[in-house]
Structures are given as C-alpha cells and as structure tokens.
Coordinates of C-alpha atoms and ligand atoms in Angstrom, one line a residue:
M877 CA 0.0 0.0 0.0
T878 CA 1.4 3.4 -1.0
N879 CA 1.2 6.7 1.0
M880 CA -0.6 8.2 -2.0
A881 CA -3.3 5.5 -1.8
R882 CA -3.8 6.4 1.9
N883 CA -4.8 9.9 0.9
K884 CA -7.1 9.0 -1.9
R885 CA -10.7 10.3 -1.9
I886 CA -13.2 8.3 -3.9
G887 CA -16.9 8.8 -4.9
I888 CA -19.5 6.1 -5.5
L889 CA -22.8 6.2 -7.3
T890 CA -25.4 3.7 -8.4
A891 CA -27.3 4.3 -11.7
G892 CA -29.9 2.7 -13.9
G893 CA -32.5 0.2 -12.6
D894 CA -31.8 -1.0 -9.1
S895 CA -30.8 -4.7 -8.5
P896 CA -30.2 -6.9 -5.5
G897 CA -26.6 -6.8 -4.4
L898 CA -25.9 -3.1 -5.0
N899 CA -25.6 -2.4 -1.3
A900 CA -23.3 -5.4 -0.9
A901 CA -21.1 -3.8 -3.6
I902 CA -21.2 -0.3 -2.0
R903 CA -20.3 -2.0 1.3
S904 CA -17.3 -3.9 -0.2
V905 CA -15.9 -0.9 -2.1
G906 CA -16.5 1.4 1.0
K907 CA -15.0 -1.0 3.6
A908 CA -12.0 -1.9 1.4
A909 CA -11.3 1.7 0.6
L910 CA -11.7 2.9 4.3
G911 CA -9.5 -0.1 5.2
C912 CA -6.6 1.3 3.2
G913 CA -7.0 4.9 4.3
M914 CA -9.1 6.3 1.6
E915 CA -12.0 8.7 2.1
V916 CA -15.3 7.7 0.6
I917 CA -18.3 9.8 -0.4
G918 CA -21.6 8.6 -1.9
F919 CA -23.5 10.6 -4.6
R920 CA -27.3 10.4 -4.4
D921 CA -29.6 9.1 -7.2
G922 CA -27.2 8.2 -9.9
F923 CA -25.5 10.8 -12.1
R924 CA -28.0 13.5 -10.8
G925 CA -26.1 13.4 -7.5
L926 CA -22.9 14.3 -9.2
A927 CA -24.6 17.0 -11.4
E928 CA -26.2 18.6 -8.4
N929 CA -23.5 17.8 -5.9
L930 CA -25.8 15.8 -3.6
R931 CA -23.4 13.7 -1.6
D932 CA -22.8 12.2 1.8
P933 CA -19.7 10.9 3.4
L934 CA -19.8 7.1 3.7
D935 CA -18.3 5.9 7.0
K936 CA -18.2 2.6 8.8
A937 CA -21.5 3.2 10.5
I938 CA -23.4 3.9 7.2
L939 CA -21.8 0.8 5.6
A940 CA -22.7 -1.5 8.5
G941 CA -25.8 -3.7 8.2
I942 CA -26.4 -3.2 4.5
L943 CA -25.0 -6.5 3.0
T944 CA -28.4 -8.2 3.0
V945 CA -30.5 -5.2 2.1
G946 CA -32.1 -4.9 -1.4
G947 CA -32.1 -1.8 -3.5
T948 CA -29.4 0.9 -3.0
I949 CA -28.9 3.1 0.0
L950 CA -27.6 5.8 -2.4
G951 CA -30.7 5.9 -4.5
T952 CA -30.6 5.5 -8.3
G953 CA -31.9 7.1 -11.5
R954 CA -31.8 6.9 -15.2
D955 CA -30.5 10.4 -15.9
K956 CA -28.0 10.8 -18.7
P957 CA -25.2 13.3 -18.1
H958 CA -25.5 14.8 -21.6
R959 CA -29.3 15.1 -21.5
M960 CA -30.4 15.9 -18.0
E961 CA -33.6 17.6 -17.1
I962 CA -32.8 20.6 -14.8
D963 CA -35.5 23.0 -13.8
G964 CA -37.7 21.8 -16.7
Q965 CA -34.9 22.2 -19.3
I966 CA -32.8 19.5 -21.0
R967 CA -29.1 20.3 -20.4
D968 CA -25.7 18.8 -21.0
M969 CA -24.3 18.4 -17.5
T970 CA -21.1 16.6 -18.2
D971 CA -18.9 19.7 -17.6
V972 CA -20.8 20.5 -14.4
M973 CA -20.1 16.9 -13.3
A974 CA -16.4 17.3 -14.1
D975 CA -16.4 20.5 -12.0
N976 CA -18.1 18.7 -9.1
Y977 CA -15.6 15.8 -9.3
K978 CA -12.8 18.4 -8.9
L979 CA -14.7 20.4 -6.2
N980 CA -14.9 17.2 -4.1
K981 CA -11.2 16.6 -4.7
L982 CA -11.9 13.1 -6.0
D983 CA -9.2 10.7 -7.2
A984 CA -11.7 8.3 -8.6
L985 CA -15.4 7.8 -9.1
V986 CA -16.9 4.3 -8.9
C987 CA -20.1 3.9 -11.0
L988 CA -22.2 0.8 -10.4
G989 CA -24.6 0.1 -13.3
G990 CA -25.7 -1.6 -16.4
G991 CA -25.6 -0.8 -20.2
G992 CA -26.8 2.8 -19.9
T993 CA -24.5 3.5 -17.0
H994 CA -21.5 2.3 -19.1
K995 CA -22.4 4.7 -21.9
N996 CA -22.7 7.5 -19.4
A997 CA -19.5 6.6 -17.6
L998 CA -17.6 6.7 -20.9
R999 CA -18.7 10.3 -21.4
L1000 CA -17.1 11.1 -18.1
V1001 CA -13.9 9.1 -19.0
E1002 CA -13.8 11.3 -22.1
K1003 CA -13.9 14.4 -19.9
G1004 CA -10.7 13.1 -18.2
L1005 CA -12.2 11.8 -15.0
N1006 CA -10.8 8.7 -13.3
I1007 CA -13.8 6.3 -13.6
I1008 CA -14.1 2.7 -12.7
T1009 CA -17.3 0.7 -13.0
L1010 CA -18.9 -2.4 -11.5
P1011 CA -21.3 -4.4 -13.6
K1012 CA -24.9 -4.8 -12.3
T1013 CA -28.0 -5.8 -14.1
I1014 CA -30.7 -8.4 -13.6
D1015 CA -30.8 -8.7 -17.4
N1016 CA -27.2 -10.2 -17.5
D1017 CA -26.6 -8.5 -20.8
L1018 CA -23.5 -6.5 -20.0
Y1019 CA -20.7 -7.0 -22.5
L1020 CA -17.3 -8.5 -21.5
T1021 CA -18.3 -9.9 -18.2
D1022 CA -19.7 -13.4 -17.4
A1023 CA -21.6 -12.2 -14.4
A1024 CA -23.4 -9.0 -13.3
I1025 CA -24.6 -8.2 -9.8
G1026 CA -28.3 -8.9 -9.4
F1027 CA -28.8 -11.6 -12.1
D1028 CA -28.4 -14.6 -9.7
T1029 CA -31.0 -13.2 -7.3
A1030 CA -33.5 -12.4 -10.0
L1031 CA -32.9 -15.9 -11.5
G1032 CA -33.9 -17.4 -8.1
I1033 CA -37.0 -15.2 -7.8
V1034 CA -38.2 -15.9 -11.3
T1035 CA -37.5 -19.6 -11.0
E1036 CA -39.6 -19.8 -7.8
V1037 CA -42.5 -18.0 -9.6
V1038 CA -42.4 -20.4 -12.6
D1039 CA -42.4 -23.3 -10.1
R1040 CA -45.4 -21.8 -8.4
L1041 CA -47.3 -21.2 -11.6
H1042 CA -47.2 -24.9 -12.4
S1043 CA -49.6 -26.0 -9.7
T1044 CA -52.3 -23.4 -10.6
A1045 CA -51.9 -23.9 -14.3
H1046 CA -52.2 -27.7 -13.8
S1047 CA -55.3 -27.4 -11.5
H1048 CA -57.2 -25.1 -14.0
H1049 CA -55.9 -26.8 -17.2
R1050 CA -54.6 -23.4 -18.4
I1051 CA -51.8 -21.9 -20.3
I1052 CA -50.0 -19.3 -18.1
V1053 CA -47.9 -16.8 -20.0
A1054 CA -45.3 -15.4 -17.6
E1055 CA -43.7 -12.1 -18.7
I1056 CA -40.1 -11.9 -17.5
M1057 CA -37.8 -8.8 -17.6
G1058 CA -35.2 -8.6 -20.4
N1059 CA -35.8 -6.1 -23.1
R1060 CA -32.9 -6.9 -25.5
A1061 CA -31.6 -10.1 -24.0
G1062 CA -33.4 -13.1 -22.7
W1063 CA -31.0 -14.5 -20.1
L1064 CA -33.5 -14.3 -17.3
A1065 CA -36.4 -15.9 -19.1
L1066 CA -34.1 -18.6 -20.5
G1067 CA -32.3 -19.4 -17.3
A1068 CA -35.5 -19.4 -15.1
G1069 CA -37.5 -21.1 -17.9
I1070 CA -35.0 -24.0 -17.9
A1071 CA -34.7 -24.1 -14.1
G1072 CA -38.4 -23.8 -13.6
G1073 CA -39.3 -26.3 -16.3
A1074 CA -41.3 -23.9 -18.6
D1075 CA -42.8 -25.7 -21.6
V1076 CA -42.2 -22.7 -23.9
I1077 CA -39.4 -20.1 -23.6
L1078 CA -39.5 -17.0 -25.9
I1079 CA -36.5 -14.7 -26.0
P1080 CA -35.6 -11.6 -28.0
E1081 CA -32.7 -13.4 -29.7
I1082 CA -35.0 -16.0 -31.3
P1083 CA -38.1 -14.5 -33.0
Y1084 CA -41.1 -16.8 -32.6
D1085 CA -43.9 -18.1 -34.7
V1086 CA -47.1 -18.2 -32.6
E1087 CA -48.4 -21.2 -34.6
T1088 CA -45.3 -23.2 -33.7
V1089 CA -45.9 -22.3 -30.0
A1090 CA -49.6 -23.2 -30.2
A1091 CA -48.7 -26.5 -32.0
A1092 CA -46.2 -27.4 -29.1
I1093 CA -49.0 -26.7 -26.5
C1094 CA -51.5 -28.8 -28.5
R1095 CA -49.0 -31.7 -28.7
R1096 CA -48.8 -31.6 -24.9
R1097 CA -52.6 -31.5 -24.7
D1098 CA -52.9 -34.4 -27.1
H1099 CA -50.6 -36.4 -24.9
G1100 CA -52.9 -35.7 -21.9
T1101 CA -51.1 -32.7 -20.4
N1102 CA -53.6 -29.9 -20.7
F1103 CA -51.7 -27.1 -19.1
S1104 CA -48.5 -25.2 -20.2
I1105 CA -46.2 -22.6 -18.9
V1106 CA -44.9 -20.0 -21.4
A1107 CA -41.9 -18.0 -20.1
V1108 CA -41.7 -14.9 -22.3
A1109 CA -39.0 -12.2 -22.1
E1110 CA -40.4 -8.6 -22.3
G1111 CA -38.5 -8.1 -25.5
A1112 CA -39.5 -11.4 -27.3
M1113 CA -41.1 -10.8 -30.7
S1114 CA -42.8 -12.7 -33.4
V1115 CA -40.9 -13.1 -36.7
T1116 CA -43.1 -10.4 -38.3
D1117 CA -42.6 -7.9 -35.5
A1118 CA -38.8 -8.6 -35.4
A1119 CA -38.6 -7.6 -39.0
I1120 CA -40.5 -4.4 -38.5
Y1121 CA -38.5 -3.6 -35.4
A1122 CA -35.2 -4.2 -37.2
A1123 CA -36.2 -1.9 -40.1
A1124 CA -37.4 0.8 -37.7
R1125 CA -34.1 0.7 -35.7
Q1126 CA -32.1 0.7 -38.9
A1127 CA -34.0 3.8 -40.2
K1128 CA -33.2 5.6 -36.9
K1129 CA -29.5 4.7 -37.2
D1130 CA -29.4 5.8 -40.9
T1131 CA -30.8 9.2 -40.0
K1132 CA -28.6 9.8 -37.0
G1133 CA -26.6 12.5 -38.8
A1134 CA -29.7 14.3 -40.0
K1135 CA -31.1 15.6 -36.7
G1136 CA -34.4 17.6 -37.2
S1137 CA -34.9 16.3 -40.8
P1138 CA -38.3 15.0 -41.8
E1139 CA -36.7 11.5 -42.4
R1140 CA -35.3 11.5 -38.9
D1141 CA -38.7 12.5 -37.4
E1142 CA -40.4 9.8 -39.4
A1143 CA -37.9 7.2 -38.2
K1144 CA -38.3 8.3 -34.6
Q1145 CA -42.1 8.1 -34.9
A1146 CA -42.0 4.7 -36.5
L1147 CA -39.9 3.3 -33.7
A1148 CA -42.2 4.9 -31.0
A1149 CA -45.2 3.5 -32.8
F1150 CA -43.6 0.0 -32.8
N1151 CA -42.7 0.3 -29.1
A1152 CA -46.3 1.2 -28.3
H1153 CA -47.5 -1.8 -30.2
H1154 CA -45.0 -4.1 -28.6
S1155 CA -45.9 -3.0 -25.1
G1156 CA -49.1 -5.1 -25.4
N1157 CA -47.2 -8.2 -26.7
T1158 CA -47.6 -10.6 -23.8
L1159 CA -51.4 -10.0 -23.6
R1160 CA -51.7 -10.4 -27.4
L1161 CA -49.7 -13.6 -27.3
S1162 CA -51.9 -15.0 -24.6
K1163 CA -55.1 -14.2 -26.6
Q1164 CA -53.6 -15.7 -29.8
L1165 CA -52.7 -18.9 -27.9
E1166 CA -56.2 -19.1 -26.4
E1167 CA -57.7 -18.9 -29.9
L1168 CA -55.3 -21.3 -31.5
T1169 CA -55.3 -24.0 -28.8
K1170 CA -58.8 -23.6 -27.4
L1171 CA -57.3 -23.7 -23.9
E1172 CA -57.9 -21.0 -21.4
A1173 CA -54.9 -18.7 -21.0
R1174 CA -53.8 -16.2 -18.3
V1175 CA -51.0 -13.7 -18.1
T1176 CA -48.7 -13.1 -15.1
I1177 CA -46.4 -10.1 -15.3
L1178 CA -43.6 -10.5 -12.8
G1179 CA -42.5 -6.8 -13.0
Y1180 CA -40.5 -5.3 -10.1
L1181 CA -40.8 -8.4 -7.9
Q1182 CA -37.8 -9.5 -10.0
R1183 CA -35.6 -6.7 -8.8
G1184 CA -36.6 -6.4 -5.1
G1185 CA -35.4 -7.8 -1.8
T1186 CA -32.5 -9.6 -0.4
P1187 CA -29.6 -10.5 -2.7
S1188 CA -28.6 -14.2 -3.0
A1189 CA -25.4 -15.6 -1.5
N1190 CA -23.9 -15.7 -5.0
D1191 CA -24.7 -12.0 -5.6
R1192 CA -23.2 -11.0 -2.2
L1193 CA -20.1 -13.0 -3.0
L1194 CA -19.8 -11.5 -6.5
A1195 CA -20.4 -7.9 -5.2
T1196 CA -17.7 -8.4 -2.6
R1197 CA -15.2 -9.9 -5.0
L1198 CA -15.7 -7.2 -7.6
G1199 CA -15.8 -4.3 -5.0
T1200 CA -12.6 -5.3 -3.2
R1201 CA -10.8 -5.8 -6.5
C1202 CA -12.1 -2.4 -7.6
V1203 CA -10.3 -0.8 -4.7
E1204 CA -7.1 -2.6 -5.5
L1205 CA -7.3 -1.2 -9.0
I1206 CA -7.8 2.3 -7.7
E1207 CA -4.8 1.9 -5.4
N1208 CA -2.8 1.0 -8.6
D1209 CA -4.2 4.0 -10.6
C1210 CA -6.0 1.7 -13.1
F1211 CA -8.9 3.7 -14.4
G1212 CA -11.3 3.8 -17.4
V1213 CA -12.1 0.1 -16.7
M1214 CA -15.0 -2.1 -15.7
V1215 CA -14.2 -4.7 -13.1
A1216 CA -15.4 -7.9 -14.8
D1217 CA -15.8 -11.5 -14.0
H1218 CA -14.2 -13.9 -16.5
G1219 CA -14.9 -17.5 -15.4
G1220 CA -14.4 -16.7 -11.7
V1221 CA -11.4 -14.5 -12.3
V1222 CA -11.8 -10.7 -11.7
V1223 CA -10.2 -8.6 -14.5
P1224 CA -10.3 -5.0 -15.6
V1225 CA -11.7 -4.4 -19.1
P1226 CA -11.9 -1.0 -20.9
I1227 CA -15.2 0.8 -20.4
Q1228 CA -15.0 1.9 -24.0
D1229 CA -15.2 -1.7 -25.1
V1230 CA -18.2 -2.3 -22.9
A1231 CA -20.3 0.8 -23.7
G1232 CA -22.8 0.5 -26.5
N1233 CA -22.4 -3.3 -26.8
L1234 CA -24.7 -6.0 -25.5
K1235 CA -24.1 -9.6 -24.4
L1236 CA -26.9 -11.3 -26.3
I1237 CA -27.7 -15.1 -26.2
P1238 CA -26.2 -16.8 -29.3
P1239 CA -28.9 -18.9 -30.8
D1240 CA -26.7 -22.0 -30.4
H1241 CA -25.8 -21.2 -26.8
A1242 CA -25.4 -24.3 -24.5
W1243 CA -28.5 -23.2 -22.5
V1244 CA -30.6 -23.0 -25.7
Q1245 CA -29.4 -26.4 -26.7
S1246 CA -30.2 -27.9 -23.3
A1247 CA -33.6 -26.4 -23.4
R1248 CA -34.3 -27.9 -26.8
R1249 CA -33.0 -31.3 -25.7
V1250 CA -35.4 -31.5 -22.8
G1251 CA -38.2 -30.8 -25.3
T1252 CA -38.8 -27.1 -24.5
C1253 CA -40.3 -25.1 -27.4
M1254 CA -38.2 -22.1 -28.2
G1255 CA -40.8 -20.7 -30.6
D1256 CA -39.0 -21.3 -33.8
Ligands
LIG422 O1 -32.4 -3.1 -17.1 C1 -33.1 -3.7 -16.1 C2 -34.6 -3.7 -16.3 O2 -35.0 -4.3 -15.1 C3 -35.1 -4.3 -17.5 O3 -35.2 -5.7 -17.5 C4 -36.5 -3.6 -17.6 O4 -36.9 -3.7 -19.0 C5 -36.2 -2.3 -17.2 O5 -35.1 -2.4 -16.3 C6 -37.3 -1.6 -16.5 O6 -36.9 -0.3 -16.3 P1 -37.6 0.8 -15.3 O7 -37.3 0.4 -13.9 O8 -36.9 2.1 -15.6 O9 -39.0 0.8 -15.6

C-alpha cells in the first residue's frame, strides 16, 4: 500500500434500474477503501447526485448492516449526463459533473450500473475523470463480463415464480404466460425457464412463430397434459414484429446524422409506434394462444418483484469480489475500466469496449441447446 493510496478520496454512485446486491457492492468498495485509508463519499440518485453535488460521506457506521438489504442506500436514477432535465430544461451536465468531481477533490469515481451507465461513464472518462465501474443488471446483458450483480438473485426469484405457476396452471388446465424482464436479452427468461421447467421459452434473440408455439402446446394436450407454462421475455417478438423492429431501428440509425430532418422525425415516430404496439405483446400472445389451442390462457407479469429484496449468496459474493478488486485497481491507478468476472477471475476491461455493446444469447448457446434437448419449445 502506498502513501498516495492512503490519501485518496473516492466517490460512489449507483445508476440505472436497481438490482439486489448493490448495497453489498457499496459496502465492499467502501469498507475496502476505508480499510486502506481512503475517504469515501456517496452521490445520491445516480448521475444526478454528481450533477447537483448531492453527496454524503460514507463511513463505517453507514456501511454497516447493508450487506443483505435490497435496493441501493444511495438511490438511483436513469438520468443521462449529456441530456439531463434541470428546472424543466434539458441540459448537457457533463462539464458540471467534471467540476463537481474536482470540487470534491476526487481521485476516482466508482459507478455501479448496467448498459446505460457504461455509456454515461464513458462520457465522463472522455472528460478526463478517473472512472471505474462495476457491472450490475438483472438482465445479465453487459458485454465483456460473465456475471453481473443482481442476475443470480433475479434468477432465483423468477424460478420460484415459474415453479409456483405450475400447480395453478395444472389445476385449472390453463396456459399461463409469464412475462419476465429482459428487453434486449433473454438470459433471465431462458435461465429461469429452464430451471423452472417452462414448456415454452421465448426470448428476443429467437423470434417466434405463434403457430409453432400453439402446436407445441396442442401436442402436450394431445398427450394428456392440458396445461402449459410459457416464459416470455419482455423483448421477445414474433418473426413479423422482429422484421418491423429491425427496419425501424435501422432507419433511426441511418438518419442519426440528420437531426431535425423529416426523415429523422419519421424514423423516430416509426420506432415509437412500434414500441407502443409491442408493449401489449404478452397479452396479445396469450389471446392468440387461447384462440389457436382452445385452452384458457392467463398472463402473469412479474414486474418489479424480480428486482426487489435480499440478494442471493452468489450476488453478495460477486459484489464483494468485484468491489474489493475495484479498490485494488484504484490503489494502482488503473482507471477507465469495468471490473469484470471472467470465469471466476476478476479482471479489468476497458469501459469503451463495454459501452454500446450487448451480451446477447447466441442462438446456439449451450443453455438453448439444453432447453431444446429436454423438449422445450423455443418458438422457432
Ligand atoms: O435493465 C433492467 C430492467 O429491469 C429491464 O429488464 C427492464 O426492462 C427495465 O429495467 C425496467 O426499467 P424501469 O425500472 O426504468 O421501468
């Protein structure tokens, strides 16, 4: 440990959707940093706290007793540094954040978050700040890390729900369509669908054909099993919708350089219209399955239950491993990196390689293959 490390002053913030294990991570960064003589301050409500200089010192007393507590003691938010609403106006606050970083005499800022947080963190790296990030998301879709804080807990919660849905679906001879979080990636639906024995698993990475899904349910019925559990990720889409969505996204990308043009407005409107249409997807799927199979169908939207409450042992362990390594990296002046898990080994990876990328499920992933081998319909 160097003398310089003893005098370091670091900030921490949590951004994006909350996830179980954030407090365990704040605790591990905080305790390890205090343990080697650093001062630690926490910014409230994500990047807004840095923009508005809303901060509190984090001492031993504040860090005590939070290991098992869900959510984040710092609060969180989805504000973007370059487009933040301040007094009713959208402003670029990145320079103000850089000023507040200096005002607080920070040597480093630790940002805990998912995909959006990494894009935002990169903006601060580009302003010359010493940023280091920890991966957290129940969606498990962060690039360049095997594990992210929160996924394991959510997987346990969703698996328990899928387990519980079996007995009621069985008793009423129904199809139950369970909507599971995951807008762009289907890790949670796939993992919990396999662990909970769902009969159909639909994920964004594999567009589905509703007739194929209905046929799988009818085959079960014809063999005497007149109930089925369909685990559907929020972002799962039919083949037709997936084509419309891809075209709408492409049009938005193509017009990126033409801000304010009629083409750009049209592309934005088309994407918004698609998103509005897709928000009713799970209900629509349930109705279609009812019509095609003649079985009664019900929808269960798991929603925020998936993100709440006590973190699992694995998430506490992960948060502690990543958080303590994060402090070691700060001691060694290693910045601009995300502290990632690679097969159980904690390694720093450049934030710029993470930001803007997603870890999607390859269609031939081992989990998909296993699901298919036990007879699960993947919708294709
Ligand atoms: O990114 C995590 C996530 O939980 C997604 O699975 C979900 O689509 C989204 O957050 C919900 O966001 P919000 O809490 O802002 O409604």
